[in-house]
Short mmCIF file of C-alpha atoms and ligand atoms in Angstrom, two decimals:
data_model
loop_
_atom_site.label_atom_id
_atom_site.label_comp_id
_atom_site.label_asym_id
_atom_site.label_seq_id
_atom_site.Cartn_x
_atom_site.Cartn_y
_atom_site.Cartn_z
CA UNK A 9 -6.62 18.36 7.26
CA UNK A 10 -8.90 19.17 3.83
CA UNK A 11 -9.22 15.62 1.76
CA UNK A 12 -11.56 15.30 -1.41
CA UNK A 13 -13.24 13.03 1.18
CA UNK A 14 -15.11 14.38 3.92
CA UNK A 15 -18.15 11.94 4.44
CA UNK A 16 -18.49 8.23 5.33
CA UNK A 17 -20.81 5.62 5.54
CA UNK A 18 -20.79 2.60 8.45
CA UNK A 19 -23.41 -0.05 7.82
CA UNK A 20 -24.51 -0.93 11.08
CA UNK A 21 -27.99 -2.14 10.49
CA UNK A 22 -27.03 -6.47 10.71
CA UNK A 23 -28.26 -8.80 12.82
CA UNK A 24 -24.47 -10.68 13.80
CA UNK A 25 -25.61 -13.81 13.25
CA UNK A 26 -22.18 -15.31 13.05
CA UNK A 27 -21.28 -14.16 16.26
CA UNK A 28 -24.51 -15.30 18.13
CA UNK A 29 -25.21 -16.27 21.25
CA UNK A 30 -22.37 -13.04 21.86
CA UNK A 31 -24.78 -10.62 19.32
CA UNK A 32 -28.06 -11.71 20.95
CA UNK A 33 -28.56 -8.81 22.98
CA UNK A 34 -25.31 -6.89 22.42
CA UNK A 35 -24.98 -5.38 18.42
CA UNK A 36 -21.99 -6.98 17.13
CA UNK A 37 -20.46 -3.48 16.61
CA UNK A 38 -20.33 -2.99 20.48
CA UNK A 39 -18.43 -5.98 21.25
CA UNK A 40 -14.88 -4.99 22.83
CA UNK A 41 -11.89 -5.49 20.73
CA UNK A 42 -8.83 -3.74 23.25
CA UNK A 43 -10.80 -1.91 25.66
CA UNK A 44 -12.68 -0.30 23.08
CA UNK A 45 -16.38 -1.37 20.98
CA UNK A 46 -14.93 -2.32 17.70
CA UNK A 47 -17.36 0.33 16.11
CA UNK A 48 -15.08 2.77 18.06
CA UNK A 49 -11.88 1.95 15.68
CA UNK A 50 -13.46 2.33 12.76
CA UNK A 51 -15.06 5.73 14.24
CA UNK A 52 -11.66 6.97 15.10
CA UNK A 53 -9.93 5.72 12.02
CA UNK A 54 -12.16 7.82 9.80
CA UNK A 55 -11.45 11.09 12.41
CA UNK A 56 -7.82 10.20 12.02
CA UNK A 57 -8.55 10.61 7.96
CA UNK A 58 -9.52 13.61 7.52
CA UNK A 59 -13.55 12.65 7.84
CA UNK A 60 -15.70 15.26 9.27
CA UNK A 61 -19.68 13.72 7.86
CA UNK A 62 -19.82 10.08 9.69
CA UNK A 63 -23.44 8.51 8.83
CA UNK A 64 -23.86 5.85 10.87
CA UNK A 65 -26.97 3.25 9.55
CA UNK A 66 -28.67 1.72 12.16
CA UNK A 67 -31.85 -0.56 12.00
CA UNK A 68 -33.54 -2.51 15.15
CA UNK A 69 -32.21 -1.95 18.41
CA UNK A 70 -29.32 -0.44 18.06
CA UNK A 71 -29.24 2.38 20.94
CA UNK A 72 -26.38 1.12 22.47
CA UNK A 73 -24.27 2.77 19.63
CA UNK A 74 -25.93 6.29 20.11
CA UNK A 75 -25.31 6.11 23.95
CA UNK A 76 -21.78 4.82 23.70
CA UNK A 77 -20.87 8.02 21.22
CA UNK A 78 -23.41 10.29 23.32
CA UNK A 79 -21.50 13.20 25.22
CA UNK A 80 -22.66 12.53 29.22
CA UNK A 81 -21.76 15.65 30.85
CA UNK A 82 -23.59 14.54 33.62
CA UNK A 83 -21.24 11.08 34.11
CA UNK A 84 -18.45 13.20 33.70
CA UNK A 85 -19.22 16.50 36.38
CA UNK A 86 -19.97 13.16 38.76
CA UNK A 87 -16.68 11.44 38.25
CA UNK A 88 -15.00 14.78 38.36
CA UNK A 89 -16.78 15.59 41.68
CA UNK A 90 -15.90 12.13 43.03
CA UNK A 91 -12.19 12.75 41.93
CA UNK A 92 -12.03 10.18 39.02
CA UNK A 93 -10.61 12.73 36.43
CA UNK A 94 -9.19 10.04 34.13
CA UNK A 95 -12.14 7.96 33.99
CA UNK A 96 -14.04 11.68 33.30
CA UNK A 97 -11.46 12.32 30.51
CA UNK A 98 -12.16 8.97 28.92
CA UNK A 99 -15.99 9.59 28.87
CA UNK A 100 -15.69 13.32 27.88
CA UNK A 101 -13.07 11.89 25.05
CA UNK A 102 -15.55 9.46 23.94
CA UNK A 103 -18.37 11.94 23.38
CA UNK A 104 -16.12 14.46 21.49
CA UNK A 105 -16.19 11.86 18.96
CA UNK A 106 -19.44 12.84 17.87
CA UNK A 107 -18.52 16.21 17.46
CA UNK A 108 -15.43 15.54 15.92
CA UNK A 109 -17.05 13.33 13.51
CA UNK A 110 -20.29 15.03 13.19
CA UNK A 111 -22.09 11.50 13.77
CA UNK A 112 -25.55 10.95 12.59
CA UNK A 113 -27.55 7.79 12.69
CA UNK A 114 -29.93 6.87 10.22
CA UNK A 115 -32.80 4.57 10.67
CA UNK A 116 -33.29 1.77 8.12
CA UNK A 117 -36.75 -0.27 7.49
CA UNK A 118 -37.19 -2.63 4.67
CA UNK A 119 -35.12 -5.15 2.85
CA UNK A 120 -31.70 -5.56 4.30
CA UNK A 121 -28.41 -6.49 1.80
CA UNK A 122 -25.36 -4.65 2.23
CA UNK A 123 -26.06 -2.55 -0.61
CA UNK A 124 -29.16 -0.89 0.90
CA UNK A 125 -27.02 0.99 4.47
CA UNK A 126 -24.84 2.44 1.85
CA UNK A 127 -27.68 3.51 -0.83
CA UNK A 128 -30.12 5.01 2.33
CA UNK A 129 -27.21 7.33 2.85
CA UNK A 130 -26.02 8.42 -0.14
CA UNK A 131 -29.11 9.71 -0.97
CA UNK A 132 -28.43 12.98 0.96
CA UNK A 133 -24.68 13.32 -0.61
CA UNK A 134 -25.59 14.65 -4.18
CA UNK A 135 -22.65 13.86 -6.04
CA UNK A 136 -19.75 13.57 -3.13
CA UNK A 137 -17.69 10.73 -3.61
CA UNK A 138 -17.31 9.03 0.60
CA UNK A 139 -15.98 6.55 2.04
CA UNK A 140 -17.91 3.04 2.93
CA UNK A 141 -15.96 1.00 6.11
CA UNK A 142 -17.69 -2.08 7.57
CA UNK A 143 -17.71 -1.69 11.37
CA UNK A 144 -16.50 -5.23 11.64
CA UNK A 145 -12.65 -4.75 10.63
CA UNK A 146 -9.73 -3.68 12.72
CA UNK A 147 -6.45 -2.19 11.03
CA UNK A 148 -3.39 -1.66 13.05
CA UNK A 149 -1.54 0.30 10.48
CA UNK A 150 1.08 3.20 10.19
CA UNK A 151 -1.43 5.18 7.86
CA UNK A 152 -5.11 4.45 8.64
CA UNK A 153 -6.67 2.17 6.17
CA UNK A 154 -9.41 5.15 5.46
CA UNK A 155 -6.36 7.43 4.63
CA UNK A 156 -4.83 5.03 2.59
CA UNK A 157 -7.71 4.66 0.17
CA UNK A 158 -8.52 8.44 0.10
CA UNK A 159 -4.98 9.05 -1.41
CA UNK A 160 -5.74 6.23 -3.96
CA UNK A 161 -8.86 7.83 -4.72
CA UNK A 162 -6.80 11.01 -5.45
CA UNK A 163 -4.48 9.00 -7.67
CA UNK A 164 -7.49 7.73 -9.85
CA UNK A 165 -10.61 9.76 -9.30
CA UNK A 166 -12.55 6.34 -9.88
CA UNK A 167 -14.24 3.86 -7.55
CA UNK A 168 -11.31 2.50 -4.97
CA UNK A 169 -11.57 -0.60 -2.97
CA UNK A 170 -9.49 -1.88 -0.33
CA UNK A 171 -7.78 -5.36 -0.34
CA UNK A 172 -5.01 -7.38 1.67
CA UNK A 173 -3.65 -10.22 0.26
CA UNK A 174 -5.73 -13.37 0.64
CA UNK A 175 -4.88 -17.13 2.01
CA UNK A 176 -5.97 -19.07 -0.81
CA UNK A 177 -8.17 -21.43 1.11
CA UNK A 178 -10.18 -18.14 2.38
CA UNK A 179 -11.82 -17.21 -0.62
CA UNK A 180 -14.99 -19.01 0.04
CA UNK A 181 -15.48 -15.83 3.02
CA UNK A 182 -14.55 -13.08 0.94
CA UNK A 183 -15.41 -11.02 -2.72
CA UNK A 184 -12.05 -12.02 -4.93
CA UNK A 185 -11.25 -9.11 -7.30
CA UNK A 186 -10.11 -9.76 -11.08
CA UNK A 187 -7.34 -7.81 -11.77
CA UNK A 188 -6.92 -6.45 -15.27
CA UNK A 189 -3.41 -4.35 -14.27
CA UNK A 190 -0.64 -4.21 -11.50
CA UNK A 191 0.06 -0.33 -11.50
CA UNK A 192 2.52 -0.83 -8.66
CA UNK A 193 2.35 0.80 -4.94
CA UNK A 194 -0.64 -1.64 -4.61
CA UNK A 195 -2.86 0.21 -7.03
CA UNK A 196 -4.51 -2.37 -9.09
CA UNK A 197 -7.21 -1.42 -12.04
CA UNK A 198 -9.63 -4.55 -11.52
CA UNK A 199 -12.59 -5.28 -13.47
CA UNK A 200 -15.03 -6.74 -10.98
CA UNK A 201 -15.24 -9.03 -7.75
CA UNK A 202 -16.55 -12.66 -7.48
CA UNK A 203 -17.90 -13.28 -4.38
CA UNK A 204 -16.92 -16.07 -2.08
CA UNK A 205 -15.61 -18.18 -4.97
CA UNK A 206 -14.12 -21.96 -4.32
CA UNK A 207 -10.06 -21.62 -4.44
CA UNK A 208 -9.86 -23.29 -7.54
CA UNK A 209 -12.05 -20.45 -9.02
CA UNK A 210 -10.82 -17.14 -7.41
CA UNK A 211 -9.49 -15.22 -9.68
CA UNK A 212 -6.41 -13.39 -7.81
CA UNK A 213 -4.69 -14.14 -4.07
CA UNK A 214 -6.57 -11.10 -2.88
CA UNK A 215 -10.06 -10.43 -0.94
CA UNK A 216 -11.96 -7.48 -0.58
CA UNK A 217 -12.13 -5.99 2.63
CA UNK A 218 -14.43 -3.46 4.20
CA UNK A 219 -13.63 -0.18 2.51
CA UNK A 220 -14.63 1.13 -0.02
CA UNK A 221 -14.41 4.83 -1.71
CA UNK A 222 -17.72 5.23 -3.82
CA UNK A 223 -18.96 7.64 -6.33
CA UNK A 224 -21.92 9.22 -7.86
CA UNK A 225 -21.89 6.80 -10.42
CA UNK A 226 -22.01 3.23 -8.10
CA UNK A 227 -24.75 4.98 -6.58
CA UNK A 228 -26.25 5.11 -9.72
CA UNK A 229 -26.17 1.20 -9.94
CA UNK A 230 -27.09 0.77 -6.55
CA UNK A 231 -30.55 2.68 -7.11
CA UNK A 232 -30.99 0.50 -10.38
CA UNK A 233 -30.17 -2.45 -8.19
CA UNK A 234 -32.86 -1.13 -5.79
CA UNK A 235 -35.62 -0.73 -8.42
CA UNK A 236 -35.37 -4.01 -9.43
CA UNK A 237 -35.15 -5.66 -6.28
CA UNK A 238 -38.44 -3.93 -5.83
CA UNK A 239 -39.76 -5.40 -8.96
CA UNK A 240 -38.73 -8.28 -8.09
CA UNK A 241 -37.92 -9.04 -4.48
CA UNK A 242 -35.40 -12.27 -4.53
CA UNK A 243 -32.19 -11.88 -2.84
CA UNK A 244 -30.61 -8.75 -1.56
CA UNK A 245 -29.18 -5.87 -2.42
CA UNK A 246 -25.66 -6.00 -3.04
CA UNK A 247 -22.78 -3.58 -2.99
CA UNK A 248 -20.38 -6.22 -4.92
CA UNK A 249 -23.50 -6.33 -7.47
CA UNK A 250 -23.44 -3.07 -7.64
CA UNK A 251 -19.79 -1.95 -8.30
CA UNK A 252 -19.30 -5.08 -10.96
CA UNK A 253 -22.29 -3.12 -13.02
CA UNK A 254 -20.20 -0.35 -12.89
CA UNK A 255 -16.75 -1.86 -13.63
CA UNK A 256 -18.20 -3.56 -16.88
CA UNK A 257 -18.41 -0.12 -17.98
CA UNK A 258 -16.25 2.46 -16.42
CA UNK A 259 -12.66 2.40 -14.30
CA UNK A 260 -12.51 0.76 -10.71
CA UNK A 261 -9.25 0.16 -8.83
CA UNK A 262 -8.17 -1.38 -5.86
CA UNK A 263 -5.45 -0.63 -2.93
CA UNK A 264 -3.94 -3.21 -1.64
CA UNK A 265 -3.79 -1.67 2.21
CA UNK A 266 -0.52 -1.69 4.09
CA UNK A 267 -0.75 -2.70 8.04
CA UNK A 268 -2.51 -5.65 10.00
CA UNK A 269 -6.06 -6.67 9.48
CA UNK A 270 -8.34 -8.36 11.76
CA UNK A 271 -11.66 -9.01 10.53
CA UNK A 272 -13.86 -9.53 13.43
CA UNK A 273 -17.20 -11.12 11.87
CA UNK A 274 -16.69 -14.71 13.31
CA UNK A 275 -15.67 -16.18 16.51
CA UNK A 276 -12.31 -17.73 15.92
CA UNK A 277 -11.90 -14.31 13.51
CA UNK A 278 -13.28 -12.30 16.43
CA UNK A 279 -11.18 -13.67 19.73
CA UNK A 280 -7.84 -13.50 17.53
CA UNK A 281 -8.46 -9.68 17.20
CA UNK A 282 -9.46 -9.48 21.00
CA UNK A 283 -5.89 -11.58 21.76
CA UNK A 284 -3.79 -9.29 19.02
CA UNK A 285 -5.38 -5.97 20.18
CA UNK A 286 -4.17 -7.27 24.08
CA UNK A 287 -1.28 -8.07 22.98
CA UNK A 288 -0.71 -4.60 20.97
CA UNK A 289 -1.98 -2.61 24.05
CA UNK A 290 0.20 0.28 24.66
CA UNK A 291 -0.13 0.13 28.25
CA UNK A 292 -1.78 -3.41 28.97
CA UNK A 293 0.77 -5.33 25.92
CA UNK A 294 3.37 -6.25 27.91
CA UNK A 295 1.93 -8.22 30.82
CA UNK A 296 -0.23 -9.94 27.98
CA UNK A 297 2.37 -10.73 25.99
CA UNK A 298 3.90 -12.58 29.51
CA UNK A 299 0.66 -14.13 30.02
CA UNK A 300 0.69 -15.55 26.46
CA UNK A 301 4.06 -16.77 27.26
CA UNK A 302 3.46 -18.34 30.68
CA UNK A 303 0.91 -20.51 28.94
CA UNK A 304 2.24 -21.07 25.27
CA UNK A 305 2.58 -24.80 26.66
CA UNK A 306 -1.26 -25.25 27.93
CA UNK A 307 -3.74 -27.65 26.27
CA UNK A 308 -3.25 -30.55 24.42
CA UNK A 309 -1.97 -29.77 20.62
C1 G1P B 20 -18.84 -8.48 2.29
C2 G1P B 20 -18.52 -8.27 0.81
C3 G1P B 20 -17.27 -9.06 0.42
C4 G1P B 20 -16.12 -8.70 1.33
C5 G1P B 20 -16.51 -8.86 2.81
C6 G1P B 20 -15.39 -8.30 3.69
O1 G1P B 20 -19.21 -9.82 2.50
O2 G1P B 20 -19.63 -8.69 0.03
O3 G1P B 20 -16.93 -8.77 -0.92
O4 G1P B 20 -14.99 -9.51 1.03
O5 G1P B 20 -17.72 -8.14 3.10
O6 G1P B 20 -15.69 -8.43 5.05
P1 G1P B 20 -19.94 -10.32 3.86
O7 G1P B 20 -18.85 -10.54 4.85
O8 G1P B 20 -20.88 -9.23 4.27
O9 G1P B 20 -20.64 -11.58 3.48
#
């Protein structure tokens, strides 16, 4: 499949805090959701878009995500020889990824905000437009999430974020767009995103989740951003900061996505998306599903 779209960033370089003491020695983007590391949705999400350039940014210790997307031929010609051929597919599947994806890892040093993963790699795209997914989501959804905002992106050739409609009393977790226009099929011109505002201030019922199709242009911000963080170093870097520079001059839309979302980057958040991808298994759903049943009437509310 050709898209207009071929690269995409995955910030990977945070420390988890929110879901220590699980994150202490384990990056937060290897933690199982199904019986896969969450960092392997995303991974396969952007394959199943059309993606062929997947960068992913790394900082500290995080080895655990090269060796879980390294090919092993030598695991696999040992569980072939021992007769395990479906464990041996699953590794040999696994490490295809890479190829598939073309997966590179860069290294980051210095000042960490969630602006700097995305600028560190967009240095080497000239002036591609990509995708940006946090590794911490999980869509179930007919038409990947990635997908989704790619055709948006070829609606409006402008900046594209992703959204989901938002519990009011969650806006203090998320960045709340301001929507200037409902253009209908969930394409929404928006003129910026207040971050983590109290629900008497958010300024629409939807949140900002973690995708994002960028261009030259936010880039352009980001590096100012950058420069005068380095001037002046309070705060981070932020993407949000970022893309509001750029929608107080020029066009920036969002999609509101179609499917289920499970954002994984707290506890309660993170063992509702272990229990829903159990319970979605293809093979393992069922029996969870009666498990979930056989103790609906456990505990004491
Ligand atoms: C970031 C963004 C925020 C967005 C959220 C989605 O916040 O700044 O706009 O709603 O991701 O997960 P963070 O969760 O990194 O604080």
């Amino acid at each position: 499949m050709s898209t207009t779209i071929r690269r995409a960033v995955i910030p990977a370089a945070g420390l988890g805090s929110r879901l220590l003491p699980l994150t202490k020695a384990t990056p937060k983007e290897m933690l199982p959701v199904g019986d896969r590391p969450v960092i392997e949705h995303t991974v396969r999400e952007l394959i199943d878009s059309g993606i062929t350039d997947i960068t992913i940014v790394v900082s500290g210790d995080k080895s655990q995500i090269q060796e879980h997307f390294r090919p092993n031929p030598a695991l696999v010609a040992q569980l072939r020889a021992d007769g395990k051929q479906a464990y041996a597919d699953a590794v040999e599947e696994v490490g295809e990824l890479s190829r598939r994806g073309h997966i590179t890892y860069l290294y980051q040093h210095g000042p960490y905000g969630n602006g700097t993963p995305v600028l560190n790699a967009a240095r080497n795209f000239g002036d591609e437009p990509f995708l940006v997914l946090w590794p911490d989501d999980v869509f179930v959804a007919d038409v990947p999430r990635a997908r989704q905002l790619i055709a948006a992106f070829e609606q409006t050739n402008a900046p594209v974020l992703a959204l989901m409609p938002m519990d009011p009393g969650d806006s203090q977790r998320y960045g709340v767009p301001v929507v200037k226009e409902d253009l209908g099929g969930g394409s929404l011109r928006i003129t910026g995103l207040i971050e983590k505002p109290k629900p008497e201030d958010a300024p629409s019922h939807y949140a900002a989740i973690g995708g994002y199709v960028l261009t030259p242009g936010v880039v352009d911000e980001l590096r100012e951003q950058t420069r005068r963080y380095e001037e002046n170093p309070v705060g981070e870097v932020y993407l949000t900061d970022a893309i509001n520079a750029y929608a107080a001059h020029r066009a920036v839309y969002g999609q509101v996505i179609q499917g289920r979302w499970y954002d994984t980057g707290g506890h309660l958040a993170y063992l509702t998306a272990q229990f829903a991808a159990a319970l979605a298994h293809p093979e393992y759903g069922p029996a969870m599903r009666r498990l979930a049943q056989d103790h609906a009437g456990d505990g004491t509310d």
